[in-house]
C-alpha atoms as one frame of an Amber mdcrd trajectory, in Angstrom:
protein
 -33.168 -15.812 -19.877 -35.836 -13.152 -20.196 -35.083  -9.480 -19.951 -35.970
  -7.801 -16.674 -39.076  -5.717 -17.519 -38.103  -2.625 -15.530 -34.811  -2.169
 -17.408 -35.274  -0.128 -20.574 -32.636  -0.481 -23.346 -31.090   2.884 -22.363
 -31.029   1.948 -18.691 -29.541  -1.445 -19.494 -26.812   0.189 -21.588 -25.963
   2.517 -18.690 -25.728  -0.375 -16.243 -23.446  -2.347 -18.538 -21.141   0.677
 -18.640 -21.238   0.976 -14.843 -20.306  -2.713 -14.612 -17.345  -2.112 -16.937
 -16.180   0.823 -14.834 -16.454  -1.214 -11.629 -14.271  -3.890 -13.194 -11.647
  -1.322 -14.152 -11.674   0.077 -10.619 -11.388  -3.410  -9.061  -8.434  -4.292
 -11.285  -6.785  -0.950 -10.613  -7.182  -1.549  -6.889  -5.655  -5.008  -7.293
  -2.664  -3.481  -9.070  -2.238  -0.943  -6.262  -2.496  -3.715  -3.647   0.334
  -5.609  -5.357   2.443  -2.445  -5.227   1.658  -2.125  -1.512   2.740  -5.707
  -0.856   5.968  -5.026  -2.760   6.574  -1.958  -0.585   6.551   0.401  -3.553
   3.820   2.869  -2.487   4.803   6.348  -1.323   1.722   6.719   0.911  -0.597
   4.430   2.904  -3.412   3.084   0.747  -6.088   0.687   2.003  -7.524  -1.841
  -0.430 -11.148  -1.030  -1.229 -12.399  -4.371  -2.527 -16.188  -4.392  -2.231
 -16.527  -0.605  -2.425 -16.632  -0.289  -6.222 -20.389   0.285  -6.442 -20.192
   3.245  -4.048 -17.266   4.854  -5.851 -18.474   4.344  -9.432 -22.112   5.121
  -8.607 -21.107   8.357  -6.885 -18.875   9.471  -9.762 -21.630   8.660 -12.276
 -24.088  10.931 -10.456 -21.968  14.055 -10.910 -23.005  16.525 -13.589 -20.741
  18.871 -15.596 -19.742  21.669 -13.234 -20.247  19.652 -10.051 -17.126  19.072
  -7.946 -16.036  16.201  -5.723 -13.638  16.549  -2.807 -12.256  13.430  -1.163
  -9.120  12.048   0.407 -10.169   8.467  -0.449  -7.855   7.140  -3.148 -10.302
   4.787  -4.860 -12.912   7.576  -5.052 -10.317   9.684  -6.847  -9.606   6.747
  -9.151 -13.343   6.306  -9.780 -13.504   9.895 -11.035 -10.657   9.191 -13.428
 -12.350   6.006 -14.657 -15.699   7.790 -15.113 -14.037  10.599 -17.082 -12.073
   8.090 -19.215  -8.800   9.724 -18.186  -5.445   7.908 -18.472  -4.850   5.674
 -15.465  -1.083   5.460 -15.745  -0.559   8.808 -13.972  -2.852   7.626 -11.156
  -0.591   4.622 -10.519   2.574   6.691 -10.905   1.252   9.192  -8.349   1.251
   6.423  -5.729   4.684   5.029  -6.458   7.178   7.596  -7.669   9.068  10.321
  -5.778   7.618  13.729  -6.584   4.322  12.146  -7.608   2.916  11.900  -4.075
  -0.273  13.500  -2.738   1.357  16.906  -2.327   3.578  16.800  -5.418   3.169
  19.278  -8.267   2.625  16.536 -10.840  -0.171  14.947  -8.859  -1.835  18.292
  -8.139  -1.964  19.089 -11.852  -3.466  15.673 -12.578  -6.099  15.903  -9.836
  -7.087  19.361 -11.110  -7.863  17.840 -14.513 -10.604  15.678 -12.967 -13.937
  16.872 -11.601 -12.257  17.644  -8.307 -10.141  20.241  -6.534  -6.389  20.572
  -6.486  -5.419  20.457  -2.814  -3.117  18.705  -0.405  -4.211  15.264   0.785
  -4.907  16.577   4.306  -7.154  19.319   2.964  -8.968  16.945   0.606  -9.975
  14.853   3.622 -11.642  17.788   5.366 -15.363  18.420   4.795 -14.612  22.091
   5.482 -13.047  22.263   2.004 -16.329  21.083   0.484 -18.323  23.597   2.526
 -16.060  26.444   1.436 -16.379  25.471  -2.201 -20.156  25.027  -1.863 -20.388
  28.575  -0.503 -18.678  29.777  -3.676 -21.184  27.789  -5.738 -24.031  29.372
  -3.786 -22.717  32.850  -4.580 -22.506  31.953  -8.269 -26.062  30.584  -8.127
 -25.334  28.246 -11.051 -27.222  25.244  -9.674 -24.026  23.227  -9.311 -23.121
  21.192  -6.257 -20.031  20.209  -4.275 -19.878  16.574  -3.195 -17.699  15.389
  -0.329 -17.009  11.640  -0.150 -16.029  10.381   3.314 -15.559   7.268   5.401
 -17.626   6.464   8.488 -14.991   7.684  10.926 -14.945  11.099   9.245 -18.588
  11.699  10.192 -17.603  11.525  13.861 -14.906  14.190  13.491 -15.033  17.746
  14.814 -14.404  18.981  11.272 -17.598  17.351  10.025 -19.680  18.627  12.954
 -18.534  22.176  12.163 -18.988  21.716   8.416 -22.499  20.330   8.932 -23.443
  23.277  11.148 -22.294  25.773   8.520 -23.924  23.864   5.664 -27.287  23.665
   7.450 -27.194  27.280   8.655 -26.485  28.618   5.167 -28.388  25.913   3.263
 -25.352  25.270   1.090 -25.460  23.152  -2.101 -23.304  20.359  -0.709 -23.769
  16.574  -0.658 -21.898  14.280   1.726 -21.512  10.646   0.660 -20.428   8.228
   3.375 -18.991   4.786   2.662 -20.671   3.135   5.616 -18.690  -0.092   5.907
 -19.255  -0.223   9.668 -23.034  -0.361   9.272 -23.576   2.655  11.558 -27.062
   4.034  10.958 -27.675   7.783  10.999 -31.471   7.348  10.809 -33.356  10.327
   9.374 -30.749  13.024   9.883 -27.188  13.657  11.009 -26.195  16.979  12.596
 -29.384  18.414  11.134 -28.671  17.137   7.604 -31.325  14.871   6.036 -30.023
  11.362   5.333 -30.695   9.103   2.359 -29.729   5.440   2.873 -28.856   3.167
  -0.033 -27.534  -0.346  -0.613 -23.840   0.243  -1.264 -23.555  -3.020  -3.227
 -26.001  -1.798  -5.903 -24.203   0.605  -8.252 -27.399   1.787  -9.972 -29.089
   2.468  -6.628 -26.049   4.433  -5.433 -26.008   6.491  -8.620 -29.736   7.235
  -8.385 -29.614   8.165  -4.676 -26.599  10.435  -5.085 -28.162  11.988  -8.200
 -31.332  12.719  -6.184 -29.265  14.307  -3.408 -27.361  16.392  -5.973 -30.633
  17.515  -7.561 -32.126  18.547  -4.219 -29.020  20.422  -3.118 -28.689  22.121
  -6.512 -32.288  23.323  -6.400 -31.795  25.088  -3.070 -32.827  22.265  -0.759
 -29.651  22.543   1.312 -27.169  19.836   2.282 -27.940  16.111   1.991 -26.044
  13.115   3.366 -26.112   9.801   1.489 -25.020   6.777   3.513 -24.109   3.792
   1.361 -24.437   0.676   3.508 -21.734  -1.753   2.443 -18.833  -3.865   3.629
 -15.339  -4.671   2.434 -14.623  -8.061   0.928 -11.389  -9.899   0.167 -12.910
 -12.451  -2.153 -15.908 -13.378  -4.287 -19.082 -13.617  -2.229 -22.791 -12.917
  -2.463 -22.224  -9.335  -1.283 -19.521  -8.576  -3.845 -20.953  -5.728  -5.975
 -19.333  -7.110  -9.133 -20.991 -10.493  -8.630 -24.289  -8.796  -7.781 -24.236
  -6.650 -10.928 -23.057  -9.461 -13.200 -25.912 -11.692 -12.092 -28.419  -8.872
 -12.585 -27.152  -8.117 -16.101 -27.292 -11.781 -17.115 -30.814 -11.946 -15.709
 -31.669  -8.875 -17.802 -30.600 -10.610 -21.006 -26.929  -9.629 -21.384 -24.903
 -12.637 -22.523 -22.037 -13.985 -20.449 -19.870 -13.726 -23.566 -20.513  -9.984
 -23.839 -19.623  -9.468 -20.191 -16.473 -11.558 -20.653 -15.419  -9.213 -23.456
 -15.954  -6.203 -21.180 -13.840  -7.854 -18.494 -11.112  -8.668 -21.030 -10.946
  -5.052 -22.176 -10.824  -3.849 -18.577  -7.851  -6.125 -17.860  -6.048  -4.874
 -20.955  -6.735  -1.235 -20.001  -5.271  -1.638 -16.506  -2.299  -3.628 -17.824
  -1.555  -0.752 -20.196  -1.884   1.727 -17.316   0.644  -0.226 -15.240   3.096
  -0.277 -18.145   2.591   3.451 -18.718   3.178   4.207 -15.022   6.450   2.255
 -15.045   7.543   4.099 -18.176   6.652   7.472 -16.639   8.773   6.743 -13.572
  11.666   5.530 -15.713  11.167   8.427 -18.155  10.874   5.955 -21.017   8.345
   5.172 -23.712   5.925   2.403 -22.672   6.107  -0.841 -24.627   2.888  -2.156
 -26.196   1.033  -4.748 -24.128   0.524  -8.139 -25.739  -2.716  -9.780 -24.696
  -2.703 -13.466 -23.673  -4.694 -15.911 -25.751  -7.350 -16.175 -23.044  -8.170
 -13.922 -20.089  -9.804 -15.737 -17.138 -13.518 -14.996 -16.945 -15.191 -13.595
 -13.844 -16.805 -16.017 -11.451
């Protein structure tokens, strides 16, 4: 296959890394879903299959000093994946007593990511992002606060109030909406300009969020990015992993190279699961032995 002309070597390298991160997030979500089925979660968590491009693309757009606030679990996990942080504590935080959303251990872990240490209820409120963005505005350091939300959150009274404050004070805040319901906010929402992007295209999400972050950081005021997407429970043409894999192969990346990335992602998440179990049992994790062959992606 010939290489796609518009993808430079640097750009291609970045997209391969985004694909790897999406695989890690998908596998982590699968591990969490198994825990949910087994009744071992200490909080309600909805599977986010099909949302990996939004989460990883958003996390990739953040710059050093930018902050994300969100109550969406897989967005929090995407930050941890993007920062190459250990994933065992993320799994333990969902399963063990004292590791829940308001536990001290979890708060310390969340604070180590590009995010804010807060209770789960506060993380879900866009008013937290607005308050932090006001602090950024006073510092005048060009940094931005990003608030990741679901579609229903945009219809809340909290968001209407947060949007009013953000527009009135022209705060450096970006709202990213996982628009799985396909609601369209047209050109603006509560006075905030809207950028729409294909939520199945991780590179497009990253570029759109990065543009919104740039505009907000340069004094352009708040921006809302709506990522149009849908959840999926299986492999289909709209699965972002399938979409990105096909694009990378079309750009000249071998299927064997992608298989190796997928194999490493599986091993990484398997190690994280073992580490989480050891944390909860207060034991040392045993080394993970890889099988002779990992199944390749479809």
